[in-house]
Amino acid sequence: MNLIFFGPPGGGKGTQARLLAARRGLPQVATGDILREAGAAGTPLGREARRYMDTGDLVPDAVMIGLMQERLARPDVRAGFVLDGFPRTLPQAEALEAVLAAMERRIDRAVEFRVGEETVIRRLGGRRVCQAAGHISHVEFAPPRVEGICDVDGSPLLQREDDRPEVIRRRMEVYRNEIPPVLDFYRVRALLVALDAEGDEEAVYARLEETLARP
Ligand code: AP5
């Protein structure tokens, strides 16, 4: 199954994509994670991307499309994938369709995560990411056993640079501006479904599975 997850920052896309990967073996392809890894490694791509990410703006389409094309050519996504964070603009959606068509593949379902602004602020304000490997926790919803320390590998937990309030506001604005034509692109192809993404992780996951089971 080839899926796309859309949603505002903090909508829970990454969390649900990781649950799907663990429970169904469907690999998560998260463009934000790919860019952050490049940033941590100090590659030219990472350095360029960081300039946009730190202010909450989108990385240019040409960079993102090339990156996605390369990622979808890898063998681990042959049996299916969850795209988390791509496409975010109409040119990205059009390019994705062309890339998949050339591989004789297509998107099966595009899921729009819906959450209110209050939830976004609470989820992002409390999110912590481990310095070593990017494991995610939350001070309120998924607290670590020892404050400030990752349960998985014992490294320090930090706040993402773009989870600062002023950058969250910019990310929300960018999402609201860019996403309507992208949603329309999948709506006219009858691929778009809305998901109520409020509530705890398991409640959202149950709704997601129900959504995916519908013909
Ligand atoms: P990206 O990393 O994709 O950020 P985002 O889309 O803003 O998404 P988030 O990771 O903030 O939110 P999420 O919905 O995954 O929430 P999560 O599950 O982690 O992109 C970052 C930047 O990279 C962009 O701003 C842009 O600059 C660039 N970029 C990326 N892709 C691009 C593209 N295609 N084109 C151009 N630029 C691009 O949850 C958040 C927190 O809430 C976690 O702590 C989690 O534990 C908690 N939580 C989640 N679900 C629940 C729940 N149900 N109940 C309680 N807590 C929950």
Coordinates of C-alpha atoms and ligand atoms in Angstrom, one line a residue:
M1 CA 0.0 0.0 0.0
N2 CA 1.3 3.4 -1.0
L3 CA 0.1 6.1 1.4
I4 CA 0.5 9.9 1.9
F5 CA -0.1 11.6 5.3
F6 CA -0.9 15.3 5.3
G7 CA -1.5 17.4 8.3
P8 CA -0.4 20.5 10.2
P9 CA 2.8 20.5 12.2
G10 CA 2.1 18.4 15.3
G11 CA -0.8 16.7 13.7
G12 CA 0.6 13.3 14.6
K13 CA 1.7 12.1 11.1
G14 CA 5.1 11.0 12.2
T15 CA 3.8 9.2 15.3
Q16 CA 1.1 7.3 13.3
A17 CA 3.6 6.5 10.5
R18 CA 5.9 5.0 13.0
L19 CA 3.1 2.9 14.5
L20 CA 2.1 1.7 11.0
A21 CA 5.8 0.8 10.3
A22 CA 6.1 -1.2 13.5
R23 CA 2.7 -3.0 13.2
R24 CA 2.4 -3.4 9.4
G25 CA 6.0 -3.2 8.2
L26 CA 5.2 -0.3 6.0
P27 CA 8.3 2.0 5.8
Q28 CA 8.0 5.6 6.8
V29 CA 9.5 8.1 4.4
A30 CA 9.7 11.4 6.4
T31 CA 11.2 14.3 4.5
G32 CA 11.7 16.3 7.6
D33 CA 13.7 13.4 9.2
I34 CA 15.8 13.1 6.0
L35 CA 16.5 16.8 6.0
R36 CA 17.4 16.8 9.7
E37 CA 19.8 13.8 9.2
A38 CA 21.5 15.7 6.4
G39 CA 21.7 18.8 8.6
A40 CA 23.3 16.8 11.5
A41 CA 25.8 15.3 9.0
G42 CA 26.6 18.8 7.7
T43 CA 26.1 17.8 4.1
P44 CA 25.6 20.7 1.5
L45 CA 21.9 19.6 1.3
G46 CA 21.6 19.7 5.1
R47 CA 23.2 23.1 5.3
E48 CA 20.9 24.6 2.7
A49 CA 17.8 23.0 4.1
R50 CA 18.5 24.2 7.6
R51 CA 18.2 27.9 6.5
Y52 CA 14.6 27.2 5.6
M53 CA 13.6 24.8 8.3
D54 CA 14.8 27.0 11.2
T55 CA 12.4 29.8 10.1
G56 CA 9.5 27.4 9.3
D57 CA 9.7 27.9 5.5
L58 CA 9.6 25.2 2.9
V59 CA 12.8 23.9 1.3
P60 CA 12.6 24.7 -2.5
D61 CA 10.7 22.2 -4.6
A62 CA 13.6 21.3 -6.9
V63 CA 15.6 20.1 -3.9
M64 CA 12.7 18.2 -2.4
I65 CA 11.7 16.5 -5.6
G66 CA 15.2 15.3 -6.4
L67 CA 15.5 14.0 -2.8
M68 CA 12.2 12.1 -3.0
Q69 CA 12.9 10.6 -6.4
E70 CA 16.1 9.2 -5.1
R71 CA 14.4 7.8 -1.9
L72 CA 11.6 6.1 -3.9
A73 CA 14.2 4.3 -6.0
R74 CA 15.5 2.4 -3.0
P75 CA 14.4 -1.3 -2.6
D76 CA 12.9 -1.0 0.9
V77 CA 9.8 0.9 -0.5
R78 CA 9.1 -1.6 -3.3
A79 CA 6.2 -3.2 -1.3
G80 CA 4.8 0.1 -0.1
F81 CA 5.4 3.2 1.9
V82 CA 4.0 6.0 4.0
L83 CA 5.0 9.5 2.8
D84 CA 5.1 11.7 5.8
G85 CA 5.7 15.4 4.9
F86 CA 5.7 15.1 1.1
P87 CA 4.1 16.4 -1.1
R88 CA 3.6 19.8 0.5
T89 CA 3.1 21.9 -2.7
L90 CA 1.3 21.4 -6.0
P91 CA 4.5 21.0 -8.0
Q92 CA 5.7 18.3 -5.5
A93 CA 2.3 16.5 -6.0
E94 CA 2.6 16.6 -9.8
A95 CA 6.2 15.5 -9.7
L96 CA 5.4 12.6 -7.4
E97 CA 2.7 11.4 -9.7
A98 CA 5.1 11.4 -12.6
V99 CA 7.8 9.6 -10.7
L100 CA 5.5 6.9 -9.6
A101 CA 3.9 6.5 -13.0
A102 CA 7.4 6.0 -14.5
M103 CA 7.8 3.2 -11.9
E104 CA 4.2 1.8 -12.8
R105 CA 3.1 2.7 -9.3
R106 CA 0.5 5.0 -7.8
I107 CA -0.8 6.4 -4.5
D108 CA -3.6 4.3 -2.9
R109 CA -4.8 6.7 -0.2
A110 CA -4.0 10.2 0.9
V111 CA -4.9 10.8 4.6
E112 CA -5.5 14.3 5.9
F113 CA -4.9 14.5 9.6
R114 CA -7.3 17.0 11.2
V115 CA -6.5 18.6 14.6
G116 CA -7.2 21.9 16.2
E117 CA -4.6 24.6 16.8
E118 CA -4.7 24.1 20.6
T119 CA -3.7 20.5 20.1
V120 CA -0.9 21.5 17.8
I121 CA 0.6 23.9 20.3
R122 CA 0.4 21.4 23.2
R123 CA 1.9 18.6 21.2
L124 CA 4.7 20.6 19.7
G125 CA 5.4 22.6 22.9
G126 CA 6.1 19.3 24.8
R127 CA 7.8 17.4 22.1
R128 CA 11.4 16.3 22.8
V129 CA 13.8 14.6 20.5
C130 CA 16.9 12.6 21.4
Q131 CA 20.2 14.0 20.3
A132 CA 21.7 10.7 19.3
A133 CA 19.0 9.1 17.1
G134 CA 15.9 11.3 16.9
H135 CA 13.7 9.2 19.2
I136 CA 10.6 11.2 20.1
S137 CA 9.0 11.7 23.5
H138 CA 6.6 14.2 25.0
V139 CA 6.9 15.9 28.4
E140 CA 3.1 15.4 29.0
F141 CA 1.9 12.6 26.7
A142 CA 4.9 10.3 26.5
P143 CA 7.3 11.3 29.3
P144 CA 10.7 9.6 29.6
R145 CA 11.4 7.6 32.7
V146 CA 14.2 10.1 33.6
E147 CA 13.5 13.7 32.8
G148 CA 15.6 15.0 29.9
I149 CA 17.0 11.6 29.0
C150 CA 16.0 9.3 26.1
D151 CA 14.5 6.0 27.3
V152 CA 15.9 4.2 24.3
D153 CA 19.6 5.2 24.2
G154 CA 20.2 7.5 27.3
S155 CA 21.1 10.5 25.2
P156 CA 19.9 14.1 26.1
L157 CA 16.4 15.1 25.0
L158 CA 16.2 18.4 23.2
Q159 CA 13.5 20.7 21.8
R160 CA 13.5 21.0 18.0
E161 CA 14.7 24.4 16.8
D162 CA 11.5 24.8 14.8
D163 CA 9.2 23.9 17.8
R164 CA 9.8 27.4 19.2
P165 CA 6.4 29.3 19.3
E166 CA 7.3 31.9 16.6
V167 CA 8.5 29.2 14.2
I168 CA 5.4 27.0 14.9
R169 CA 3.2 30.0 13.9
R170 CA 5.1 30.3 10.6
R171 CA 4.9 26.6 9.9
M172 CA 1.1 26.7 10.5
E173 CA 0.8 29.7 8.2
V174 CA 2.8 27.9 5.5
Y175 CA 0.7 24.8 5.8
R176 CA -2.6 26.8 5.5
N177 CA -1.3 28.6 2.4
E178 CA 0.3 25.7 0.5
I179 CA -1.9 22.7 1.3
P180 CA -5.3 23.5 -0.2
P181 CA -4.4 22.8 -3.9
V182 CA -2.4 19.7 -2.8
L183 CA -5.5 18.3 -1.1
D184 CA -7.6 19.2 -4.1
F185 CA -5.1 17.3 -6.3
Y186 CA -5.9 14.1 -4.4
R187 CA -9.6 14.9 -3.9
V188 CA -10.3 15.0 -7.6
R189 CA -8.6 11.6 -8.0
A190 CA -10.9 10.3 -5.2
L191 CA -7.9 9.4 -3.0
L192 CA -8.3 11.9 -0.2
V193 CA -9.7 10.8 3.2
A194 CA -10.0 12.9 6.4
L195 CA -8.9 11.6 9.7
D196 CA -9.9 12.9 13.1
A197 CA -6.5 13.1 14.7
E198 CA -7.5 14.3 18.1
G199 CA -7.2 12.0 21.1
D200 CA -4.4 9.7 22.3
E201 CA -2.1 7.8 20.0
E202 CA -4.0 4.5 20.2
A203 CA -7.4 6.2 19.6
V204 CA -6.0 7.9 16.5
Y205 CA -4.3 4.6 15.3
A206 CA -7.6 2.7 15.6
R207 CA -9.4 5.4 13.5
L208 CA -6.5 5.3 11.0
E209 CA -6.8 1.5 10.6
E210 CA -10.6 1.8 10.1
T211 CA -10.0 4.5 7.4
L212 CA -7.5 2.3 5.6
A213 CA -9.8 -0.7 5.7
R214 CA -12.5 1.1 3.8
P215 CA -12.8 0.2 0.2
Ligands
AP5_1 P1 8.6 18.0 9.3 O1 9.6 17.3 10.2 O2 7.8 17.1 8.3 O3 7.6 18.8 10.3 P2 6.0 18.9 10.3 O4 5.2 18.5 9.1 O5 5.8 20.3 10.7 O6 5.6 17.8 11.2 P3 5.9 17.5 12.7 O7 7.1 16.5 12.8 O8 6.1 18.8 13.5 O9 4.6 16.9 13.1 P4 3.9 15.5 13.1 O10 2.6 15.6 12.5 O11 4.8 14.4 12.4 O12 3.8 15.2 14.6 P5 4.4 14.1 15.5 O13 3.8 12.8 15.2 O14 5.9 14.2 15.6 O15 9.2 19.2 8.5 C1 10.1 20.1 9.1 C2 10.5 21.1 8.1 O16 11.3 20.4 7.0 C3 9.5 21.9 7.3 O17 9.0 23.0 8.1 C4 10.2 22.3 6.1 O18 11.1 23.4 6.3 C5 11.0 21.1 5.7 N1 10.3 20.1 4.9 C6 9.9 18.9 5.2 N2 9.3 18.3 4.1 C7 9.3 19.2 3.1 C8 8.7 19.3 1.8 N3 8.1 18.2 1.3 N4 8.9 20.4 1.1 C9 9.5 21.5 1.6 N5 10.1 21.5 2.8 C10 9.9 20.4 3.6 O19 3.8 14.6 17.0 C11 4.3 15.7 17.6 C12 4.4 15.5 19.1 O20 3.1 15.2 19.6 C13 5.3 14.3 19.5 O21 5.9 14.7 20.7 C14 4.3 13.2 19.8 O22 4.8 12.3 20.8 C15 3.0 13.9 20.2 N6 1.8 13.2 19.8 C16 1.6 12.8 18.5 N7 0.4 12.2 18.4 C17 -0.2 12.3 19.7 C18 -1.4 11.9 20.2 N8 -2.4 11.3 19.5 N9 -1.6 12.2 21.5 C19 -0.7 12.8 22.3 N10 0.5 13.2 21.8 C20 0.8 12.9 20.5

